[in-house]
Coordinates of C-alpha atoms in Angstrom, one line a residue:
X1 CA 24.9 -11.0 22.3
X2 CA 23.9 -10.1 25.8
X3 CA 20.3 -9.0 26.5
X4 CA 21.2 -5.4 27.5
X5 CA 23.3 -5.0 24.4
X6 CA 20.5 -6.3 22.2
X7 CA 18.0 -3.9 23.8
X8 CA 20.5 -1.0 23.4
X9 CA 20.8 -1.8 19.6
X10 CA 17.1 -2.1 19.3
X11 CA 16.5 1.3 20.9
X12 CA 19.1 2.9 18.6
X13 CA 17.3 1.4 15.5
X14 CA 14.0 2.6 17.0
X15 CA 15.2 6.2 17.3
X16 CA 16.4 6.1 13.7
X17 CA 13.0 4.8 12.6
X18 CA 11.2 7.7 14.2
X19 CA 13.6 10.2 12.7
X20 CA 13.2 8.7 9.2
X21 CA 9.4 8.5 9.4
X22 CA 9.4 12.2 10.3
X23 CA 11.8 13.0 7.5
X24 CA 9.7 11.2 4.9
X25 CA 6.5 12.8 6.0
X26 CA 5.2 16.0 4.4
X27 CA 6.1 19.1 6.5
X28 CA 2.5 19.5 7.7
X29 CA 2.7 16.0 9.3
X30 CA 6.2 16.0 10.8
X31 CA 5.1 17.4 14.2
X32 CA 2.6 14.5 14.5
X33 CA 5.5 12.2 15.4
X34 CA 7.0 14.6 17.9
X35 CA 3.8 15.4 19.7
X36 CA 2.0 12.1 20.0
X37 CA 3.8 11.0 23.2
X38 CA 3.6 14.5 24.8
X39 CA -0.2 14.6 24.3
X40 CA -0.5 11.5 26.5
X41 CA 2.1 12.7 29.0
X42 CA 0.1 15.6 30.2
X43 CA -3.4 17.3 30.2
X44 CA -3.1 20.6 28.4
X45 CA -6.2 22.4 27.2
X46 CA -4.1 24.2 24.6
X47 CA -3.2 21.0 22.8
X48 CA -5.2 18.3 20.9
X49 CA -6.7 15.4 22.8
X50 CA -7.6 17.2 26.0
X51 CA -10.6 15.6 27.8
X52 CA -10.4 16.7 31.4
X53 CA -7.8 17.1 34.2
X54 CA -9.0 13.7 35.6
X55 CA -7.6 11.8 32.5
X56 CA -4.7 9.6 33.5
X57 CA -1.4 11.1 32.3
X58 CA 2.3 10.4 32.8
X59 CA 4.3 8.0 30.7
X60 CA 7.0 5.9 32.5
X61 CA 10.6 6.7 31.6
X62 CA 9.7 9.7 29.4
X63 CA 10.6 13.3 29.4
X64 CA 9.8 15.5 26.4
X65 CA 12.8 17.1 24.7
X66 CA 13.2 20.8 24.1
X67 CA 12.4 20.2 20.4
X68 CA 9.1 18.5 21.3
X69 CA 8.1 21.4 23.6
X70 CA 9.0 23.9 20.8
X71 CA 6.7 21.9 18.4
X72 CA 3.9 22.2 21.0
X73 CA 4.4 25.9 21.3
X74 CA 4.4 26.2 17.5
X75 CA 1.1 24.4 17.5
X76 CA -0.3 26.7 20.2
X77 CA 1.7 29.7 21.4
X78 CA -0.2 29.8 24.7
X79 CA 1.1 26.4 25.7
X80 CA 3.5 26.5 28.6
X81 CA 5.2 23.4 29.8
X82 CA 6.4 22.9 33.4
X83 CA 8.5 19.9 34.2
X84 CA 7.2 18.1 37.3
X85 CA 7.7 14.7 38.8
X86 CA 4.8 12.2 39.0
X87 CA 4.0 10.1 42.0
X88 CA 3.2 7.3 39.7
X89 CA 3.0 6.7 36.0
X90 CA -0.3 5.3 34.9
X91 CA 0.8 4.9 31.2
X92 CA 3.2 2.2 30.4
X93 CA 4.0 3.1 26.8
X94 CA 2.9 4.7 23.5
X95 CA 3.6 2.6 20.4
X96 CA 3.1 3.3 16.7
X97 CA 2.8 0.6 14.1
X98 CA 3.9 1.6 10.6
X99 CA 2.9 -1.4 8.5
X100 CA 4.2 0.2 5.3
X101 CA 7.7 0.3 6.7
X102 CA 10.1 3.3 6.6
X103 CA 11.1 3.3 2.9
X104 CA 8.4 5.7 1.8
X105 CA 5.3 7.5 2.8
X106 CA 2.1 6.5 0.9
X107 CA -0.2 9.1 -0.4
X108 CA -2.6 8.4 2.4
X109 CA -0.6 8.0 5.6
X110 CA -2.0 5.3 7.9
X111 CA -0.8 4.1 11.3
X112 CA -2.0 2.2 14.3
X113 CA -1.4 3.5 17.8
X114 CA -1.3 1.3 20.9
X115 CA -1.6 2.9 24.3
X116 CA -0.8 0.7 27.3
X117 CA -2.0 1.7 30.7
X118 CA -1.7 0.4 34.3
X119 CA -4.9 1.9 35.7
X120 CA -7.6 -0.3 37.3
X121 CA -10.5 2.0 37.5
X122 CA -13.0 1.6 34.5
X123 CA -13.7 5.4 34.6
X124 CA -10.1 6.2 33.9
X125 CA -10.0 3.7 31.0
X126 CA -13.1 5.4 29.5
X127 CA -11.3 8.8 29.7
X128 CA -8.3 7.4 27.9
X129 CA -10.6 5.9 25.3
X130 CA -12.1 9.3 24.7
X131 CA -8.7 10.9 24.5
X132 CA -7.7 8.4 21.8
X133 CA -10.8 9.3 19.8
X134 CA -9.7 13.0 20.0
X135 CA -6.2 12.1 18.9
X136 CA -7.7 10.3 15.9
X137 CA -9.7 13.4 15.0
X138 CA -6.5 15.6 15.3
X139 CA -4.7 13.1 13.0
X140 CA -7.4 13.3 10.4
X141 CA -7.0 17.1 10.3
X142 CA -3.4 16.3 9.2
X143 CA -4.6 13.9 6.5
X144 CA -3.4 10.9 8.6
X145 CA -5.5 7.9 9.2
X146 CA -4.9 6.7 12.8
X147 CA -6.4 3.5 14.2
X148 CA -6.1 3.4 18.0
X149 CA -6.1 0.6 20.6
X150 CA -6.2 0.9 24.4
X151 CA -4.5 -2.0 26.2
X152 CA -4.1 -2.7 29.9
X153 CA -1.0 -4.2 31.3
X154 CA -3.1 -6.9 33.0
X155 CA -4.6 -7.9 29.6
X156 CA -1.2 -8.5 28.1
X157 CA -0.5 -11.4 30.4
X158 CA -3.8 -13.0 29.4
X159 CA -2.7 -13.3 25.7
X160 CA -5.4 -11.0 24.4
X161 CA -3.3 -10.1 21.4
X162 CA -3.6 -12.3 18.3
X163 CA -0.5 -13.9 16.7
X164 CA -1.0 -11.6 13.7
X165 CA -1.2 -8.5 15.8
X166 CA 1.9 -9.4 17.8
X167 CA 3.8 -10.2 14.6
X168 CA 2.9 -6.8 13.1
X169 CA 3.9 -5.1 16.4
X170 CA 7.3 -6.7 16.7
X171 CA 8.1 -6.2 13.0
X172 CA 6.9 -2.7 12.4
X173 CA 6.1 -1.3 15.9
X174 CA 7.9 1.8 17.1
X175 CA 8.3 2.9 20.7
X176 CA 7.3 6.5 20.9
X177 CA 7.6 6.7 24.7
X178 CA 7.6 4.4 27.7
X179 CA 8.6 0.8 28.3
X180 CA 10.6 -1.3 25.7
X181 CA 9.1 -4.6 24.6
X182 CA 10.9 -7.4 26.5
X183 CA 10.7 -9.7 23.4
X184 CA 13.7 -7.9 21.9
X185 CA 15.8 -8.8 24.9
X186 CA 15.2 -12.5 24.5
X187 CA 17.5 -14.1 22.0
X188 CA 16.2 -16.3 19.1
X189 CA 17.7 -19.4 20.8
X190 CA 16.1 -18.6 24.1
X191 CA 12.7 -17.9 22.5
X192 CA 12.8 -21.2 20.6
X193 CA 13.7 -23.0 23.8
X194 CA 11.5 -21.5 26.4
X195 CA 10.3 -17.9 26.1
X196 CA 8.5 -17.8 29.5
X197 CA 11.5 -19.1 31.4
X198 CA 13.9 -16.6 29.6
X199 CA 11.5 -13.7 30.3
X200 CA 11.3 -14.7 34.0
X201 CA 15.1 -15.1 34.3
X202 CA 15.8 -11.7 32.7
X203 CA 13.4 -9.7 34.8
X204 CA 14.1 -11.4 38.1
X205 CA 17.9 -11.3 37.8
X206 CA 17.7 -7.7 36.6
X207 CA 19.9 -8.5 33.6
X208 CA 18.7 -5.4 31.9
X209 CA 19.9 -3.0 34.6
X210 CA 17.7 0.0 35.0
X211 CA 16.0 -0.5 31.6
X212 CA 12.2 -0.5 31.9
X213 CA 10.6 -3.3 29.8
X214 CA 7.1 -4.6 29.2
X215 CA 6.2 -8.1 28.2
X216 CA 3.7 -8.4 25.3
X217 CA 4.3 -12.1 25.2
X218 CA 5.7 -14.7 22.7
X219 CA 4.4 -15.2 19.2
X220 CA 1.8 -18.0 18.8
X221 CA 1.0 -20.0 15.7
X222 CA -0.9 -18.0 13.1
X223 CA -4.4 -18.8 12.0
X224 CA -4.9 -20.5 8.7
X225 CA -8.3 -18.7 8.3
X226 CA -6.6 -15.3 8.9
X227 CA -4.0 -16.0 6.2
X228 CA -6.8 -17.1 3.8
X229 CA -8.8 -13.9 4.5
X230 CA -5.7 -11.7 4.2
X231 CA -4.6 -13.3 1.0
X232 CA -8.0 -13.0 -0.7
X233 CA -8.3 -9.4 0.4
X234 CA -4.9 -8.6 -1.0
X235 CA -5.7 -10.3 -4.3
X236 CA -8.9 -8.3 -4.6
X237 CA -7.1 -5.0 -4.1
X238 CA -4.1 -6.0 -6.2
X239 CA -6.0 -6.6 -9.4
X240 CA -6.1 -2.9 -10.2
X241 CA -2.8 -1.8 -8.5
X242 CA 0.1 -3.0 -10.7
X243 CA 3.7 -3.3 -9.5
X244 CA 3.1 -1.5 -6.2
X245 CA 1.6 -4.6 -4.5
X246 CA 3.6 -7.3 -6.3
X247 CA 6.1 -7.6 -3.4
X248 CA 3.2 -8.3 -1.0
X249 CA 1.7 -10.7 -3.5
X250 CA 4.9 -12.7 -4.0
X251 CA 5.4 -12.9 -0.2
X252 CA 1.8 -14.1 0.2
X253 CA 2.5 -16.8 -2.3
X254 CA 5.5 -17.8 -0.3
X255 CA 3.4 -18.1 2.8
X256 CA 0.6 -20.1 1.1
X257 CA 3.0 -22.5 -0.6
X258 CA 4.9 -23.1 2.6
X259 CA 1.7 -23.7 4.5
X260 CA 2.7 -20.9 6.9
X261 CA 5.2 -23.2 8.5
X262 CA 7.9 -20.6 7.9
X263 CA 9.9 -18.2 10.0
X264 CA 8.0 -15.0 10.8
X265 CA 9.5 -11.8 9.4
X266 CA 9.9 -10.4 12.9
X267 CA 12.0 -13.5 13.8
X268 CA 14.1 -12.7 10.8
X269 CA 14.5 -9.1 12.0
X270 CA 15.5 -10.4 15.5
X271 CA 18.1 -12.7 14.0
X272 CA 19.6 -9.8 12.1
X273 CA 19.6 -7.6 15.2
X274 CA 21.4 -10.3 17.2
X275 CA 24.0 -10.7 14.4
X276 CA 24.9 -7.0 14.9
X277 CA 22.8 -5.4 12.1
X278 CA 22.2 -1.6 12.9
X279 CA 20.7 -0.4 9.6
X280 CA 16.9 -0.1 10.1
X281 CA 16.3 -0.7 6.4
X282 CA 17.7 -4.2 6.6
X283 CA 15.1 -4.8 9.3
X284 CA 12.3 -3.2 7.3
X285 CA 9.3 -5.3 6.5
X286 CA 9.6 -4.7 2.8
X287 CA 13.3 -5.7 2.6
X288 CA 12.6 -8.9 4.7
X289 CA 9.7 -9.8 2.5
X290 CA 12.0 -9.7 -0.6
X291 CA 14.6 -11.9 1.2
X292 CA 11.9 -14.5 1.9
X293 CA 10.6 -14.3 -1.7
X294 CA 14.1 -14.7 -3.2
X295 CA 14.8 -17.8 -1.0
X296 CA 11.5 -19.4 -1.9
X297 CA 11.7 -22.6 -4.0
X298 CA 8.2 -22.3 -5.3
X299 CA 8.3 -18.8 -6.8
X300 CA 9.5 -18.6 -10.4
X301 CA 12.5 -16.5 -11.5
X302 CA 10.2 -14.2 -13.5
X303 CA 8.1 -13.4 -10.4
X304 CA 11.2 -12.9 -8.3
X305 CA 12.3 -10.3 -10.8
X306 CA 8.9 -8.7 -10.5
X307 CA 9.2 -8.6 -6.7
X308 CA 12.5 -6.9 -7.0
X309 CA 11.0 -4.3 -9.3
X310 CA 8.2 -3.8 -6.9
X311 CA 10.6 -3.0 -4.1
X312 CA 12.6 -0.7 -6.3
X313 CA 9.4 1.2 -7.2
X314 CA 8.5 1.5 -3.5
X315 CA 11.9 3.1 -2.7
X316 CA 11.2 5.8 -5.3
X317 CA 14.9 6.5 -5.9
X318 CA 15.6 6.9 -9.7
X319 CA 19.0 5.4 -9.9
X320 CA 19.3 5.9 -13.7
X321 CA 19.4 9.6 -13.1
X322 CA 22.4 11.4 -11.7
X323 CA 21.7 13.3 -8.5
X324 CA 24.1 15.8 -7.1
X325 CA 22.5 15.8 -3.7
X326 CA 19.9 13.1 -2.8
X327 CA 16.9 14.2 -0.7
X328 CA 17.3 11.0 1.4
X329 CA 20.9 9.9 1.1
X330 CA 20.4 7.0 3.5
X331 CA 17.6 5.6 1.3
X332 CA 19.3 6.1 -2.0
X333 CA 22.5 4.5 -0.9
X334 CA 20.7 1.5 0.5
X335 CA 18.7 0.7 -2.7
X336 CA 21.7 1.4 -4.8
X337 CA 23.7 -1.3 -3.0
X338 CA 20.7 -3.7 -3.1
X339 CA 20.0 -3.1 -6.8
X340 CA 23.6 -3.8 -7.7
X341 CA 23.4 -7.2 -6.1
X342 CA 20.4 -8.1 -8.3
X343 CA 22.5 -7.7 -11.5
X344 CA 19.6 -6.4 -13.6
X345 CA 19.8 -5.7 -17.3
X346 CA 21.2 -2.2 -17.8
X347 CA 18.0 -0.7 -19.1
X348 CA 15.6 -2.0 -16.5
X349 CA 16.0 0.7 -13.8
X350 CA 15.7 3.3 -16.5
X351 CA 12.4 1.8 -17.7
X352 CA 11.1 1.8 -14.1
X353 CA 12.3 5.3 -13.4
X354 CA 10.2 6.5 -16.4
X355 CA 7.0 4.7 -15.3
X356 CA 5.2 8.1 -14.8
X357 CA 5.8 8.8 -18.5
X358 CA 5.0 5.2 -19.7
X359 CA 3.1 4.7 -22.9
X360 CA 0.0 2.6 -23.0
X361 CA 2.0 -0.3 -24.5
X362 CA 4.4 -0.3 -21.4
X363 CA 1.4 0.0 -19.0
X364 CA -0.3 -2.9 -20.7
X365 CA 2.9 -5.0 -20.5
X366 CA 3.1 -4.4 -16.8
X367 CA -0.5 -5.3 -16.4
X368 CA -0.1 -8.6 -18.2
X369 CA 2.9 -9.6 -16.1
X370 CA 1.0 -8.8 -12.8
X371 CA -2.1 -10.6 -14.1
X372 CA -0.1 -13.8 -14.6
X373 CA 1.2 -13.6 -11.1
X374 CA -2.3 -13.1 -9.8
X375 CA -3.5 -16.3 -11.5
X376 CA -0.6 -18.3 -9.9
X377 CA -1.4 -16.9 -6.4
X378 CA -5.1 -17.7 -6.9
X379 CA -4.1 -21.3 -7.6
X380 CA -2.0 -21.4 -4.4
X381 CA -4.9 -19.9 -2.5
X382 CA -7.3 -22.5 -3.7
X383 CA -4.8 -25.3 -2.9
X384 CA -4.3 -23.8 0.6
X385 CA -8.0 -23.7 1.3
X386 CA -8.4 -27.3 0.1
X387 CA -5.5 -28.5 2.3
X388 CA -6.9 -26.9 5.5
X389 CA -10.6 -27.5 4.6
X390 CA -11.4 -23.8 4.5
X391 CA -14.4 -22.3 2.7
X392 CA -13.3 -20.1 -0.1
X393 CA -16.5 -20.0 -2.3
X394 CA -17.6 -16.5 -1.4
X395 CA -14.1 -15.1 -1.8
X396 CA -13.8 -16.7 -5.2
X397 CA -17.1 -15.2 -6.3
X398 CA -15.8 -11.7 -5.4
X399 CA -12.5 -12.3 -7.1
X400 CA -14.2 -13.7 -10.3
X401 CA -16.5 -10.7 -10.4
X402 CA -13.7 -8.2 -10.2
X403 CA -11.5 -10.2 -12.5
X404 CA -14.3 -10.1 -15.1
X405 CA -14.3 -6.2 -15.0
X406 CA -10.9 -6.1 -16.7
X407 CA -10.8 -9.4 -18.6
X408 CA -14.3 -9.7 -20.1
X409 CA -13.8 -10.1 -23.9
X410 CA -17.5 -10.2 -24.8
X411 CA -18.3 -8.1 -27.9
X412 CA -20.7 -5.8 -26.0
X413 CA -18.1 -4.8 -23.4
X414 CA -15.2 -2.4 -23.4
X415 CA -12.0 -3.8 -21.9
X416 CA -9.9 -1.2 -20.0
X417 CA -6.8 -1.0 -17.8
X418 CA -7.3 -0.2 -14.1
X419 CA -7.0 3.5 -13.3
X420 CA -3.7 3.1 -11.4
X421 CA -2.1 1.7 -14.6
X422 CA -3.4 4.1 -17.2
X423 CA -0.8 6.2 -18.9
X424 CA -0.5 9.6 -17.1
X425 CA 0.7 11.4 -20.2
X426 CA -1.0 10.9 -23.6
X427 CA 0.6 10.8 -27.0
X428 CA 0.2 14.0 -28.9
X429 CA -1.1 12.2 -32.0
X430 CA -3.2 9.1 -32.2
X431 CA -3.9 7.3 -35.5
X432 CA -7.2 5.7 -36.5
X433 CA -7.2 3.5 -39.6
X434 CA -9.3 1.2 -41.7
X435 CA -7.8 -0.4 -44.8
X436 CA -10.8 -1.8 -46.6
X437 CA -14.6 -1.7 -46.3
X438 CA -15.1 -5.0 -44.4
X439 CA -12.0 -4.6 -42.3
X440 CA -11.5 -3.7 -38.7
X441 CA -10.9 -0.3 -37.3
X442 CA -7.4 0.0 -35.8
X443 CA -6.2 2.6 -33.4
X444 CA -2.5 3.1 -32.7
X445 CA 0.1 5.5 -31.2
X446 CA 2.1 5.2 -34.4
X447 CA 1.1 5.4 -38.1
X448 CA 0.1 2.0 -39.5
X449 CA 0.9 1.0 -43.1
X450 CA -1.2 -2.2 -43.2
X451 CA -3.7 -4.1 -41.1
X452 CA -1.1 -6.7 -40.3
X453 CA 0.8 -4.4 -38.0
X454 CA 0.0 -4.4 -34.3
X455 CA -2.3 -1.6 -33.1
X456 CA -3.2 -0.7 -29.6
X457 CA -6.8 -2.0 -30.2
X458 CA -9.0 -3.1 -33.1
X459 CA -12.6 -4.0 -33.6
X460 CA -15.2 -4.1 -36.4
X461 CA -17.2 -1.3 -34.8
X462 CA -15.9 2.2 -35.1
X463 CA -17.9 3.2 -31.9
X464 CA -16.4 0.3 -30.0
X465 CA -12.8 1.4 -31.0
X466 CA -13.4 5.0 -30.1
X467 CA -15.1 4.1 -26.8
X468 CA -12.1 1.9 -25.9
X469 CA -9.7 4.7 -26.7
X470 CA -11.6 7.2 -24.6
X471 CA -12.1 4.8 -21.7
X472 CA -8.3 4.0 -21.6
X473 CA -7.3 7.6 -21.9
X474 CA -5.7 7.1 -25.3
X475 CA -8.0 9.8 -26.7
X476 CA -8.2 12.9 -24.5
X477 CA -8.9 16.6 -25.0
X478 CA -5.1 17.1 -25.1
X479 CA -4.2 15.1 -28.2
X480 CA -5.0 15.0 -32.0
X481 CA -6.7 12.2 -33.8
X482 CA -5.6 11.5 -37.4
X483 CA -8.2 9.4 -39.4
X484 CA -7.4 7.3 -42.4
X485 CA -10.4 5.4 -43.8
X486 CA -9.2 3.8 -47.0
X487 CA -12.8 2.8 -47.9
X488 CA -13.7 6.5 -47.8
X489 CA -17.1 5.8 -46.2
X490 CA -16.7 7.7 -42.9
X491 CA -15.6 11.3 -42.9
X492 CA -13.0 12.5 -40.4
X493 CA -15.3 15.3 -39.3
X494 CA -18.0 12.7 -38.3
X495 CA -15.4 10.7 -36.3
X496 CA -14.3 13.8 -34.4
X497 CA -17.9 14.6 -33.5
X498 CA -18.3 11.1 -32.1
X499 CA -15.0 11.5 -30.1
X500 CA -16.2 14.9 -28.7
X501 CA -19.5 13.3 -27.6
X502 CA -17.6 10.4 -25.9
X503 CA -15.2 12.7 -24.1
X504 CA -18.3 14.4 -22.5
X505 CA -19.6 11.1 -21.3
X506 CA -18.7 9.1 -18.1
X507 CA -16.3 7.0 -20.2
X508 CA -13.7 9.8 -20.0
X509 CA -13.8 10.0 -16.2
X510 CA -11.4 8.4 -13.8
X511 CA -12.8 5.0 -12.9
X512 CA -13.1 4.4 -9.1
X513 CA -11.1 1.6 -7.4
X514 CA -13.5 -1.3 -7.1
X515 CA -13.6 -2.5 -3.4
X516 CA -15.3 -5.6 -2.1
X517 CA -18.2 -3.6 -0.8
X518 CA -18.9 -2.1 -4.3
X519 CA -18.8 -5.5 -5.9
X520 CA -21.6 -6.6 -3.7
X521 CA -23.8 -3.7 -4.8
X522 CA -26.3 -4.2 -7.7
X523 CA -25.3 -2.6 -11.0
X524 CA -26.9 0.7 -11.9
X525 CA -27.3 2.6 -15.1
X526 CA -25.2 5.8 -15.2
X527 CA -26.0 7.1 -18.7
X528 CA -27.7 6.0 -21.9
X529 CA -26.2 7.1 -25.2
X530 CA -27.8 6.1 -28.6
X531 CA -25.7 6.3 -31.8
X532 CA -26.8 5.7 -35.4
X533 CA -25.2 2.6 -37.0
X534 CA -23.1 4.7 -39.4
X535 CA -21.6 1.9 -41.3
X536 CA -24.7 0.0 -42.4
X537 CA -26.8 1.3 -45.3
X538 CA -30.3 1.5 -43.9
X539 CA -33.6 1.7 -45.8
X540 CA -33.5 5.5 -45.9
X541 CA -36.3 5.7 -48.5
X542 CA -38.8 3.7 -46.3
X543 CA -37.9 5.9 -43.3
X544 CA -38.5 9.0 -45.3
X545 CA -41.9 7.8 -46.5
X546 CA -42.9 7.2 -42.8
X547 CA -41.7 10.7 -41.8
X548 CA -38.7 9.3 -39.9
X549 CA -35.0 10.2 -40.0
X550 CA -31.9 8.5 -38.7
X551 CA -30.5 10.4 -35.8
X552 CA -28.1 9.8 -32.9

């Protein structure tokens, strides 16, 4: 494929990416994608980001469309746009990095914005930096987290960008306005042979015609320390996230096991582009990660299946349900074709489609599967650190600390599922049973006929079982508890009073997601609750003689 044709195909995919990001976003955020470039193209007091008339404006090869101008007028009816030519264009391009891809919009939208300028005066760069800060503030008002970065054209030739940053940019970067990255005009074969020579040849011979390009440079070898840090951070956050992060986890295992001597995802995207691929979803980071995972010889079939499920969940298209008119036809059709190639058991997509209504048993099953994968990746991470002589002691301490929060089986602790995995809907009726005086208390979502049946949880202490049920949102204010104590020592009314007390305690509240920063903080006492030991016969007579009573 010729360079000019590759660039044309890339820009077509780029336009579709912008349109789909806008389509996926909530209505209140859609104009964000339309207006970003315009805000840097002019100084308008009526629009967000205005600093002063001295701030450099004017993006090369950009003219706002009528739709963009209408969006600006909708934001501020006093805005009036006058088209005018610029003597020179100090801004080379505005680029948005969407690391999450274009298959879905997360609850908290987060992007990175790169602004490249060609000014040489430090004062003008300071004004642009101030403008970026104002744009960040405007984005926050739309519930968008925007990280900004100001780059000069001169700095690009000095290799100021890390290999990791360039990889993210080429894989998930979107050109909002301005020059197109030259990297996409250099074929995979040319890049492998001599990137610099190919770049010089293309620009000097004007092989791209009138297309305006900018050279961010070739990819360099990635840092082993960066991969270690990134993997440990992902593991720390994935412990309490369930299926949603499994795809990233499996891809991380692929990188660790292959000692990062593997083709970068953006190289895979470029290969697909040069083979004529025009569907942006085939070039999406999530799809490419799954391709790498499925081809990896070190990842088990069970974990490959988990990675497929993770991608399916990210698409958020419930294929087991008939839909007369899909909200995003392009997305539904893509995952439908992809899922058919996986040859899943017939019931699997239905189970995943009903995750929001999952019972505790289903939630716990998912948690156990993901936990096994985490242990495998931790082993890969330790082997990777050993191979490259990297210090992993502190990261292992944090991982061990967080792991213990959910896996500590000591008798004085209450095990619980992470908040993200707790059932969102509770069963209407919960059953508490004890079959003989010295037996365990059992709590279940179905009636139990004997203690040999499998409950949700069991323990010798009634208080322990009830605390577990409240902590895991099995017992809530919305369901009913049926008590069957065959030893007839504990009255149902007393059990219900205990439950009411526990429901008023912090145990019933949503547990926060535990970040690395919180792990490093010392433990603190939230609330002390003292309960009488109801199941042991105490020396009541002696207490009475001393004027004391047993109370909770």
